[in-house]
mmCIF file of N, CA and C in Angstrom:
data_model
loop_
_atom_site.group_PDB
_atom_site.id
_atom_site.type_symbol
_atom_site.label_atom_id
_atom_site.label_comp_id
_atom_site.label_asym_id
_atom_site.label_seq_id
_atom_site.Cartn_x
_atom_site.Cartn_y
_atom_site.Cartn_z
ATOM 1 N N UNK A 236 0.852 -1.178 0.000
ATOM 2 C CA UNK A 236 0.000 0.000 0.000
ATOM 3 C C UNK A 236 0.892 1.232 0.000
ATOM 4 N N UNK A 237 0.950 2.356 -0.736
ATOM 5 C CA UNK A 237 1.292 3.487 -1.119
ATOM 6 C C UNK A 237 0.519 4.527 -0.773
ATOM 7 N N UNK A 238 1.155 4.821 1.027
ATOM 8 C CA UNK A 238 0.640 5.962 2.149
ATOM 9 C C UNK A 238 1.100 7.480 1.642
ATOM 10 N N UNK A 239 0.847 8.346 1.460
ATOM 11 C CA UNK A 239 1.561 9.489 1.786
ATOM 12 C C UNK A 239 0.796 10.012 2.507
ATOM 13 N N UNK A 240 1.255 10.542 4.236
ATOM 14 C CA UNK A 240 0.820 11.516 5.298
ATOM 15 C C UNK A 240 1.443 12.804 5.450
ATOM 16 N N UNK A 241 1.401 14.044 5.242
ATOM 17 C CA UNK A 241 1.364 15.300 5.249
ATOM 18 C C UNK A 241 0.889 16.079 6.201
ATOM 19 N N UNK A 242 0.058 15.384 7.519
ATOM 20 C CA UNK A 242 -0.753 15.795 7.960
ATOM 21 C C UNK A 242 -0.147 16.746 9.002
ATOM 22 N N UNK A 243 -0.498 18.171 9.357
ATOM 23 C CA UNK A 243 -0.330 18.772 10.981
ATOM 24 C C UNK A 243 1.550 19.280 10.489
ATOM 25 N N UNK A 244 1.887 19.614 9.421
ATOM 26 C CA UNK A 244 3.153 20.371 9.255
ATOM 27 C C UNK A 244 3.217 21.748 8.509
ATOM 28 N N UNK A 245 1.472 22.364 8.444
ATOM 29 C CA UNK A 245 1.719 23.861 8.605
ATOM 30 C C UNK A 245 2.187 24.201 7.072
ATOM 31 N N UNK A 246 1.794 23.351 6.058
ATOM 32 C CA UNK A 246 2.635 23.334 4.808
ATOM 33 C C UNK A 246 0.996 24.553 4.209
ATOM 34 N N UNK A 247 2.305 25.562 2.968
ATOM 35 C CA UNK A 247 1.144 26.378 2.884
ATOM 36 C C UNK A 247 1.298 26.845 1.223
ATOM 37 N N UNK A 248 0.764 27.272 0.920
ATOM 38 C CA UNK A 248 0.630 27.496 -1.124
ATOM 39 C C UNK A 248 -0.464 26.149 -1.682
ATOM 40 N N UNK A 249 -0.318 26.291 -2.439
ATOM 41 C CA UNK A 249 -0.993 25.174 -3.462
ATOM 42 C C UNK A 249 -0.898 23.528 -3.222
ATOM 43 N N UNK A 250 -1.605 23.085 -3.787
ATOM 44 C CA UNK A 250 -1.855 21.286 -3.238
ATOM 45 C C UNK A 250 -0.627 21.160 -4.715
ATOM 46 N N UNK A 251 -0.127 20.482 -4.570
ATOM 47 C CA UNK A 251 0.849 20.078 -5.812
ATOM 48 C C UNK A 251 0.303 19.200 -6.679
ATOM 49 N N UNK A 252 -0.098 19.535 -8.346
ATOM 50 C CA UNK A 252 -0.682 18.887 -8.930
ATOM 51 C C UNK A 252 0.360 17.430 -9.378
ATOM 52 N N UNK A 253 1.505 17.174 -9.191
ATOM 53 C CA UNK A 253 2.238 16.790 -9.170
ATOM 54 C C UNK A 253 2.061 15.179 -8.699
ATOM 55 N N UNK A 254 1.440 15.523 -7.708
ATOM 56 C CA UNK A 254 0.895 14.042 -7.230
ATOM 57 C C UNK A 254 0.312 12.991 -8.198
ATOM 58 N N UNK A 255 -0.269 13.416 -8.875
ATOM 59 C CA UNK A 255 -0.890 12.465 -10.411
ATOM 60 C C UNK A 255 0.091 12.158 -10.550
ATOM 61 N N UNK A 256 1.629 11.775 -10.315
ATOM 62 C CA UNK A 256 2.602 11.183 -11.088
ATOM 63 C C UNK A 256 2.684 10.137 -10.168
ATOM 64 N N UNK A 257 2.189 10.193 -9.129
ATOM 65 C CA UNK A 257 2.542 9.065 -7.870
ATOM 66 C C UNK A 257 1.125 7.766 -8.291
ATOM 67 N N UNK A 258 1.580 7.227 -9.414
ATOM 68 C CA UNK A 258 0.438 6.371 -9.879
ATOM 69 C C UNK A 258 -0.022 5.163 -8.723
ATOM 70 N N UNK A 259 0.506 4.933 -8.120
ATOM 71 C CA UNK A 259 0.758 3.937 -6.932
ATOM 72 C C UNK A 259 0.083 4.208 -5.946
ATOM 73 N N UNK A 260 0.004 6.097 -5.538
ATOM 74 C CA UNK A 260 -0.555 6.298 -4.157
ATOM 75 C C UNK A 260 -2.022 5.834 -3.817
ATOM 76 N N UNK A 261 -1.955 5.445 -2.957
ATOM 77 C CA UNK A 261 -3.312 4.566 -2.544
ATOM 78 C C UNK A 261 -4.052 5.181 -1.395
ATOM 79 N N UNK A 262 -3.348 6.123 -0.436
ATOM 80 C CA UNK A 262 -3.868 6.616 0.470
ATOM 81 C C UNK A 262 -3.227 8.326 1.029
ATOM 82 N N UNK A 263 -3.804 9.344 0.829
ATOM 83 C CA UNK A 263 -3.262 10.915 0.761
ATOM 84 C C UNK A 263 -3.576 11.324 1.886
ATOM 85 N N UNK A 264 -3.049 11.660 2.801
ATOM 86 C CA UNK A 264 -3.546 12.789 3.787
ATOM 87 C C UNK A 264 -2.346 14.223 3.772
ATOM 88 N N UNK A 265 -3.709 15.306 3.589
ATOM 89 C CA UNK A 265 -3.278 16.539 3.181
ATOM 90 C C UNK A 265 -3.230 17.629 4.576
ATOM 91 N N UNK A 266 -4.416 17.291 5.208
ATOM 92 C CA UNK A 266 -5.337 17.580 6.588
ATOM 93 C C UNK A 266 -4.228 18.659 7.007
ATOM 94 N N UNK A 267 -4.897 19.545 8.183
ATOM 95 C CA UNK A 267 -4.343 20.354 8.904
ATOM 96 C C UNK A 267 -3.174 21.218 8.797
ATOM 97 N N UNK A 268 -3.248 21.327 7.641
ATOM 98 C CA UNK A 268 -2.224 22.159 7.104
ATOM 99 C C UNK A 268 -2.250 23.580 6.495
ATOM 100 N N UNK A 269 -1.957 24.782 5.690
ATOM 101 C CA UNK A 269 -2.311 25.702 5.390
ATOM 102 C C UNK A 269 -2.403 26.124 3.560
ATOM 103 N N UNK A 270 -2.686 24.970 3.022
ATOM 104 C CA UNK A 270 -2.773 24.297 1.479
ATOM 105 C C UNK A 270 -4.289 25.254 1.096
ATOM 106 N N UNK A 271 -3.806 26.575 0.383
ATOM 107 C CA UNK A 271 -4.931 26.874 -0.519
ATOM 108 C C UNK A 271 -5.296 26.909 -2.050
ATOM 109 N N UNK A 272 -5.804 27.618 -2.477
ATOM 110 C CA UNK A 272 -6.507 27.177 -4.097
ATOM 111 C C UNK A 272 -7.686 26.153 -3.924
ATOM 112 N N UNK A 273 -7.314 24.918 -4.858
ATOM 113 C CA UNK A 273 -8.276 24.125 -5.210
ATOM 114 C C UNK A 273 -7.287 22.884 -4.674
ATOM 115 N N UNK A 274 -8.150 21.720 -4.560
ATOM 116 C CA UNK A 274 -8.071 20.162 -4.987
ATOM 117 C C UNK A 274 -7.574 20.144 -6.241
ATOM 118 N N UNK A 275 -6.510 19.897 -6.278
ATOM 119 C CA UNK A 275 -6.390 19.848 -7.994
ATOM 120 C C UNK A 275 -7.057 18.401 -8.596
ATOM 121 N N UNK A 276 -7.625 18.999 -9.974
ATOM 122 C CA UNK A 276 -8.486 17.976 -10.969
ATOM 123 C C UNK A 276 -7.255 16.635 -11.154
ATOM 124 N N UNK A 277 -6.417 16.827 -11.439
ATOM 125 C CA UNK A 277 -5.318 15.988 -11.905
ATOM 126 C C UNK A 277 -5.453 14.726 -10.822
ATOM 127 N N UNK A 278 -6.106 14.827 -9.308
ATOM 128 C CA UNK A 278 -6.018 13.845 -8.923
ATOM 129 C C UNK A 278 -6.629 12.603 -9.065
ATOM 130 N N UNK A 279 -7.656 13.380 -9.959
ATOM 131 C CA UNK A 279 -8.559 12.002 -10.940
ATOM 132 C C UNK A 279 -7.800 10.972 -11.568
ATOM 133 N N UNK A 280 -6.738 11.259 -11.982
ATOM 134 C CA UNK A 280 -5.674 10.136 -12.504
ATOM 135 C C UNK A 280 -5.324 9.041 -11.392
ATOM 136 N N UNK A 281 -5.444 9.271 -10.427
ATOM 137 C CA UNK A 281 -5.013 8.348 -9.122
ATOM 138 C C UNK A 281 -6.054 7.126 -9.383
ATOM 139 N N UNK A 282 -5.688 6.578 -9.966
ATOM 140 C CA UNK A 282 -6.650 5.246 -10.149
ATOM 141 C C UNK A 282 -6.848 4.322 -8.385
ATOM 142 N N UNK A 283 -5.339 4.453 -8.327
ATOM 143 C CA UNK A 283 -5.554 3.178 -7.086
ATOM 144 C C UNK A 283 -6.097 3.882 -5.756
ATOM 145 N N UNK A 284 -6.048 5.103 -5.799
ATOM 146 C CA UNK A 284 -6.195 6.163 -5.006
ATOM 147 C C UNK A 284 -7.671 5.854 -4.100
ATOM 148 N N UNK A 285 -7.317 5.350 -2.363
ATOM 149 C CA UNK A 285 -8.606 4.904 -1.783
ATOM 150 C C UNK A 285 -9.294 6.027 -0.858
ATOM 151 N N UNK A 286 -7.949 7.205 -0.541
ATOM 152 C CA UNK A 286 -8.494 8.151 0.737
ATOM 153 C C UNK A 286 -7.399 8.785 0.287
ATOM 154 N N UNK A 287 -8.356 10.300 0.434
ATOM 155 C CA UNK A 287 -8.286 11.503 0.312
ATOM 156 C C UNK A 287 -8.656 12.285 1.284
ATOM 157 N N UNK A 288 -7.479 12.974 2.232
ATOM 158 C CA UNK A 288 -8.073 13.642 3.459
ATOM 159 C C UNK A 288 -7.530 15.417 3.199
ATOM 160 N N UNK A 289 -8.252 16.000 3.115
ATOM 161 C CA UNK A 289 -7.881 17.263 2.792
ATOM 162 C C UNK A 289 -8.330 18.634 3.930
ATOM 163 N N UNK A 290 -9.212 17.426 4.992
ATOM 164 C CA UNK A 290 -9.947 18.643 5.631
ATOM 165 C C UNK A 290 -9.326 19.746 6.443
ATOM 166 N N UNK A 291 -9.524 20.676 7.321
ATOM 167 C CA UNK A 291 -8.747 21.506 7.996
ATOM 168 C C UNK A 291 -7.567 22.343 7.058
ATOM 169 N N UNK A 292 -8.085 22.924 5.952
ATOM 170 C CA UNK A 292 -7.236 23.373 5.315
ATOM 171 C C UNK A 292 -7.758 24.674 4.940
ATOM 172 N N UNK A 293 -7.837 25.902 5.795
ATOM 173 C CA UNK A 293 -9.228 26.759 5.494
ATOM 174 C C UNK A 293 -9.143 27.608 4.418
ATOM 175 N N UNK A 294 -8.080 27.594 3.680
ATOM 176 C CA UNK A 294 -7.854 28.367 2.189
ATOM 177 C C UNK A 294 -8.014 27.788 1.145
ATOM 178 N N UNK A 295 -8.640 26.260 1.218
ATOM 179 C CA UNK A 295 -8.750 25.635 0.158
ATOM 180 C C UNK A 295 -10.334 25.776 0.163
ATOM 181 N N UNK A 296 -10.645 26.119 -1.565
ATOM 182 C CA UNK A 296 -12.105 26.580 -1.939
ATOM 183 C C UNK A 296 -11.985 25.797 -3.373
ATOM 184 N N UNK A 297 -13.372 25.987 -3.987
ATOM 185 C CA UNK A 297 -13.674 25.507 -5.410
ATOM 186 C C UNK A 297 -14.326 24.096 -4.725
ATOM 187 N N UNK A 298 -14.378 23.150 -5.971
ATOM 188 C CA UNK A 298 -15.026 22.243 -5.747
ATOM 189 C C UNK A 298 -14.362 20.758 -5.991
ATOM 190 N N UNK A 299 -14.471 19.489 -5.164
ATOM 191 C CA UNK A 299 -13.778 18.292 -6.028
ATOM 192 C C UNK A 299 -14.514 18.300 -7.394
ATOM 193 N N UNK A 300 -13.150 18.220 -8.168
ATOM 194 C CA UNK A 300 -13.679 17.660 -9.823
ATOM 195 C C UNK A 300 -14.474 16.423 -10.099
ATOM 196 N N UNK A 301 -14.911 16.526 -11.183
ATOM 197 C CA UNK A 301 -15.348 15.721 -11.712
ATOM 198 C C UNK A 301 -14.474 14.199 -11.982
ATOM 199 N N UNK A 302 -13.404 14.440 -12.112
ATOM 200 C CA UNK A 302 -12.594 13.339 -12.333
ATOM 201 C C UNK A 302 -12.602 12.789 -11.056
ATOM 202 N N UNK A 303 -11.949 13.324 -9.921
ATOM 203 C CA UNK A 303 -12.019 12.865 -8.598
ATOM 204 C C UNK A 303 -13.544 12.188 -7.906
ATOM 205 N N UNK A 304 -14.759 12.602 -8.598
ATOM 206 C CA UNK A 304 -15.787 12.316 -8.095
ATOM 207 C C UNK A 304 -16.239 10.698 -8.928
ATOM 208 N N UNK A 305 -15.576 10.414 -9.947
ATOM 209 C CA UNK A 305 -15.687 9.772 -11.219
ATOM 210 C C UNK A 305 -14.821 8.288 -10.069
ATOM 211 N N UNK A 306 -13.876 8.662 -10.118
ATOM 212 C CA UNK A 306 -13.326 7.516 -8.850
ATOM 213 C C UNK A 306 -13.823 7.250 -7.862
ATOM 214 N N UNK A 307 -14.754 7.982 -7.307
ATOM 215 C CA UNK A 307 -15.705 7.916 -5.940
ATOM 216 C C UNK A 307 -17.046 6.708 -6.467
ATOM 217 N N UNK A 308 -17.150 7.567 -7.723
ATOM 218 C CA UNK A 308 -18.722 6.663 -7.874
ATOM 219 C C UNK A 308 -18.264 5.507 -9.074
ATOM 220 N N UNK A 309 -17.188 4.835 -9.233
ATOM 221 C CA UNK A 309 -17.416 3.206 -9.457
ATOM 222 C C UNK A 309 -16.034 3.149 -10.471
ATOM 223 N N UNK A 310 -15.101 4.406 -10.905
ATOM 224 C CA UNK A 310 -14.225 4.190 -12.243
ATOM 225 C C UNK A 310 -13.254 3.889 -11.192
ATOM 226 N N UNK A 311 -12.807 3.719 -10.075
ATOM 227 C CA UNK A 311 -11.943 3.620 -9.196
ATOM 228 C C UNK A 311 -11.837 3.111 -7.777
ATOM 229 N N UNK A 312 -10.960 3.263 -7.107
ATOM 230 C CA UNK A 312 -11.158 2.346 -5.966
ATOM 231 C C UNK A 312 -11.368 3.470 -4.790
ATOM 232 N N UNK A 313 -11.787 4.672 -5.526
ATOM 233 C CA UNK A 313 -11.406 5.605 -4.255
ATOM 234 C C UNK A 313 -12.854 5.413 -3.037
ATOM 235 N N UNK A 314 -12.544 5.483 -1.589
ATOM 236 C CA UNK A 314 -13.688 4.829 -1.142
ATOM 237 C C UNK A 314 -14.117 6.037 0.052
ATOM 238 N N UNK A 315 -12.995 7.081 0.531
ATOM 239 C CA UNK A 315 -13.200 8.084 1.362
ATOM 240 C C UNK A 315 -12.832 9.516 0.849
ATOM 241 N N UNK A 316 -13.471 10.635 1.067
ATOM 242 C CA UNK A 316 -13.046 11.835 1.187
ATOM 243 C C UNK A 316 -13.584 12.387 1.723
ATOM 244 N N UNK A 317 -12.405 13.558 2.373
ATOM 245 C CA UNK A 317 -12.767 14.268 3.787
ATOM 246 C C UNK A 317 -12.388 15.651 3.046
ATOM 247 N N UNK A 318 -13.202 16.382 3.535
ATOM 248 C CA UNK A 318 -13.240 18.011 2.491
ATOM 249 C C UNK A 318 -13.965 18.953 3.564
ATOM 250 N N UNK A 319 -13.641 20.316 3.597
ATOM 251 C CA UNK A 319 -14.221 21.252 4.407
ATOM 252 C C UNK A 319 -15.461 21.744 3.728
ATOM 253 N N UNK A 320 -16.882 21.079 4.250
ATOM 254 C CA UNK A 320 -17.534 21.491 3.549
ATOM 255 C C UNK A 320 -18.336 22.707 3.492
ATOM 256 N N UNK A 321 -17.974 23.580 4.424
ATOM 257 C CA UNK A 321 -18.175 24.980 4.070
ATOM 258 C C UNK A 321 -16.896 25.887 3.034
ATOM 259 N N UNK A 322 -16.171 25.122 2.797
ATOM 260 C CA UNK A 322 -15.501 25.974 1.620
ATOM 261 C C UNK A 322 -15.282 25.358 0.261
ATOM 262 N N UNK A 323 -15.144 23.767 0.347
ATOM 263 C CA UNK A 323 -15.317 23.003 -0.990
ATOM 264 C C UNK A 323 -16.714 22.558 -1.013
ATOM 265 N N UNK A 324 -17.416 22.440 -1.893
ATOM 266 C CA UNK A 324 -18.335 21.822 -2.750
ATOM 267 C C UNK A 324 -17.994 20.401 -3.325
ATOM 268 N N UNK A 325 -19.129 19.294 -2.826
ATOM 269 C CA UNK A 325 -18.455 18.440 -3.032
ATOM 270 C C UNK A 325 -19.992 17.469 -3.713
ATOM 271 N N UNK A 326 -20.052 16.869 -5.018
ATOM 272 C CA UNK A 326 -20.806 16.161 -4.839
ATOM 273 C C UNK A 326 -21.131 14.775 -5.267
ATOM 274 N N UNK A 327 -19.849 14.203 -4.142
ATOM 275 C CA UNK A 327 -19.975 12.853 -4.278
ATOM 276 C C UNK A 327 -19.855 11.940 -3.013
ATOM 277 N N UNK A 328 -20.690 12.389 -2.330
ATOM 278 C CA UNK A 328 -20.885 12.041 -0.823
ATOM 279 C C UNK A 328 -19.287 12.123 -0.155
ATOM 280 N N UNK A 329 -19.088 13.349 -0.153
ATOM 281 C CA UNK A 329 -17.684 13.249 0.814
ATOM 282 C C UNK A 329 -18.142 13.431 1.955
ATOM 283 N N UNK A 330 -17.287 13.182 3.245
ATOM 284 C CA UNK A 330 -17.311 13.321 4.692
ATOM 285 C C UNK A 330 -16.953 15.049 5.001
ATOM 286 N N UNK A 331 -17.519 15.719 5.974
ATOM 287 C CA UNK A 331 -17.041 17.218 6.111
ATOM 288 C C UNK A 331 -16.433 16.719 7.264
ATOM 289 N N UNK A 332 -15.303 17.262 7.397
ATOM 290 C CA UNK A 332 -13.661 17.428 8.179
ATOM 291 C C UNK A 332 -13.958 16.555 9.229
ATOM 292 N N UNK A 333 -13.835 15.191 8.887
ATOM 293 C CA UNK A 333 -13.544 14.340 9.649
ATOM 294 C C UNK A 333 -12.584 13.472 9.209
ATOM 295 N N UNK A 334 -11.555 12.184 10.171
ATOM 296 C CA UNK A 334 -10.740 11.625 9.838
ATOM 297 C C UNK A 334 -11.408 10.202 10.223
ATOM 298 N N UNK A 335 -10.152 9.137 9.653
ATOM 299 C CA UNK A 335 -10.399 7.868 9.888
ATOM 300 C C UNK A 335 -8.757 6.931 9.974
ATOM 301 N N UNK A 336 -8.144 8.303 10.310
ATOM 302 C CA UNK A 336 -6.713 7.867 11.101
ATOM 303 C C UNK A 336 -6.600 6.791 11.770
ATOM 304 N N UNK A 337 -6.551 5.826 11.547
ATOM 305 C CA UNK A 337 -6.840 4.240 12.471
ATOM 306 C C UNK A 337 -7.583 3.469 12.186
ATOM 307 N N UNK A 338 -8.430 3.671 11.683
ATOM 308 C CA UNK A 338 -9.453 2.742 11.143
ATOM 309 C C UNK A 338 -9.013 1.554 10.109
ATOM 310 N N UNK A 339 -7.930 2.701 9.420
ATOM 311 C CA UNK A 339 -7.573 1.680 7.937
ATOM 312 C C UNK A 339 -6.754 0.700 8.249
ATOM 313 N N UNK A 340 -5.798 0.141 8.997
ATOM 314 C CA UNK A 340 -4.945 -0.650 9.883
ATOM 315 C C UNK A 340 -3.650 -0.558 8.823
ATOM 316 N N UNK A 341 -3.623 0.530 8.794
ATOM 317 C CA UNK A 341 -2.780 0.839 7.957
ATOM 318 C C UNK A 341 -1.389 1.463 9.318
ATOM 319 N N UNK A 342 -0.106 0.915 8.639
ATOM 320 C CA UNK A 342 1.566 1.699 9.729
ATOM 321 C C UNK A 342 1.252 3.083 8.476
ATOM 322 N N UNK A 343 1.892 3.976 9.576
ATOM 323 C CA UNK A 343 2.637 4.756 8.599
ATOM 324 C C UNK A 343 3.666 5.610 9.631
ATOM 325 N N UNK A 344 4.255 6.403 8.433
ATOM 326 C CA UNK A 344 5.576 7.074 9.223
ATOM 327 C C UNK A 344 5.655 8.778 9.062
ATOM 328 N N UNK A 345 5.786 9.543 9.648
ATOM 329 C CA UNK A 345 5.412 10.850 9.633
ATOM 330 C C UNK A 345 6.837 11.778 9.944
ATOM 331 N N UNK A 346 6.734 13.097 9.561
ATOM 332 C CA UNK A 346 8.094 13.493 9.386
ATOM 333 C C UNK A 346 7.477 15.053 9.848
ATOM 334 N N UNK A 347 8.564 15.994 10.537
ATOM 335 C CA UNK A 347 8.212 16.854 10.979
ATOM 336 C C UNK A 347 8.600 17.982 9.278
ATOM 337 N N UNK A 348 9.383 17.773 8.479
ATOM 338 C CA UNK A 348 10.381 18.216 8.007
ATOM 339 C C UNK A 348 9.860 17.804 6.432
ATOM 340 N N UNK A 349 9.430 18.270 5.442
ATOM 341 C CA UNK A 349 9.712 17.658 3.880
ATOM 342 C C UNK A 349 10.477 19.168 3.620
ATOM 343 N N UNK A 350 11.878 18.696 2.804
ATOM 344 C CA UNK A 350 12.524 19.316 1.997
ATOM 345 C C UNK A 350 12.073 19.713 0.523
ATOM 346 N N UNK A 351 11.923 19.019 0.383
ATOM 347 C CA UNK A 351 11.485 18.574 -1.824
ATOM 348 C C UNK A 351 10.699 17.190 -1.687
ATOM 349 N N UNK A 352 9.735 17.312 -2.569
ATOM 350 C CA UNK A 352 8.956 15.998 -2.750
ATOM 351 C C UNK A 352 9.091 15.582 -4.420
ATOM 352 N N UNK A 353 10.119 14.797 -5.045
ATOM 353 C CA UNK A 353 9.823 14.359 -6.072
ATOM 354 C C UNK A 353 9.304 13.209 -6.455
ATOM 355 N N UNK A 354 7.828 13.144 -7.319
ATOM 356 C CA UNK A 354 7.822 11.865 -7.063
ATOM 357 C C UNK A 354 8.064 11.480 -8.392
ATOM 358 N N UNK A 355 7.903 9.669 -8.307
ATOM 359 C CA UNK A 355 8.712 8.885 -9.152
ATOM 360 C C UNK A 355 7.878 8.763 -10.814
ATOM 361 N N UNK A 356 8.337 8.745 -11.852
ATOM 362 C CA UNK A 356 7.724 8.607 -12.869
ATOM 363 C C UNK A 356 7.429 7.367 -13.070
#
């Protein structure tokens, strides 16, 4: 399984559309951080892509895309998203700013610190 956690490090500008290259990632948490603009559309490419946590991010506005909602309702495996729903628009039954940190029995490993994030082609 292909975790990336981000969560609670205050990270601030734009969500990096960049992530569509991480064809693998299976599980995103964006949460609690200071990430504004949009959700970028590009994350519709995340085929394997199961959870999407974006909530607590209060500069992020617009709406999940269509592509991203397209994986929610049956082209994909995506099975959670967490979105602030007084500032995104969402309409594909996402969760408003809640988590499920534990639930998934998923390890993961967390870092106070990202330098550069390149991911792999």
């Amino acid at each position: 399984m292909a975790v990336l956690i981000l969560s609670d490090n205050l990270f601030s500008g734009t969500i990096p559309s960049e992530f569509e290259q991480m064809h693998k990632l299976e599980v995103l948490y964006l949460d609690n951080n200071d990430f504004s603009g949009t959700i970028p559309g590009e994350f519709g490419a995340l085929d394997d892509l199961e959870v999407l946590v974006s909530h607590n991010n209060v500069l992020l506005t617009g709406s999940v895309s269509d592509g991203i909602c397209q994986l929610f309702d049956g082209t994909g495996d995506l099975e959670y998203i967490s979105v602030d729903c007084e500032s995104i628009i969402c309409d594909c039954n996402c969760t408003c700013g809640s988590s499920i940190r534990g639930r998934l029995g998923i390890e993961y490993y967390s870092t106070n610190r990202v330098d550069q994030l390149n991911p792999e082609p």
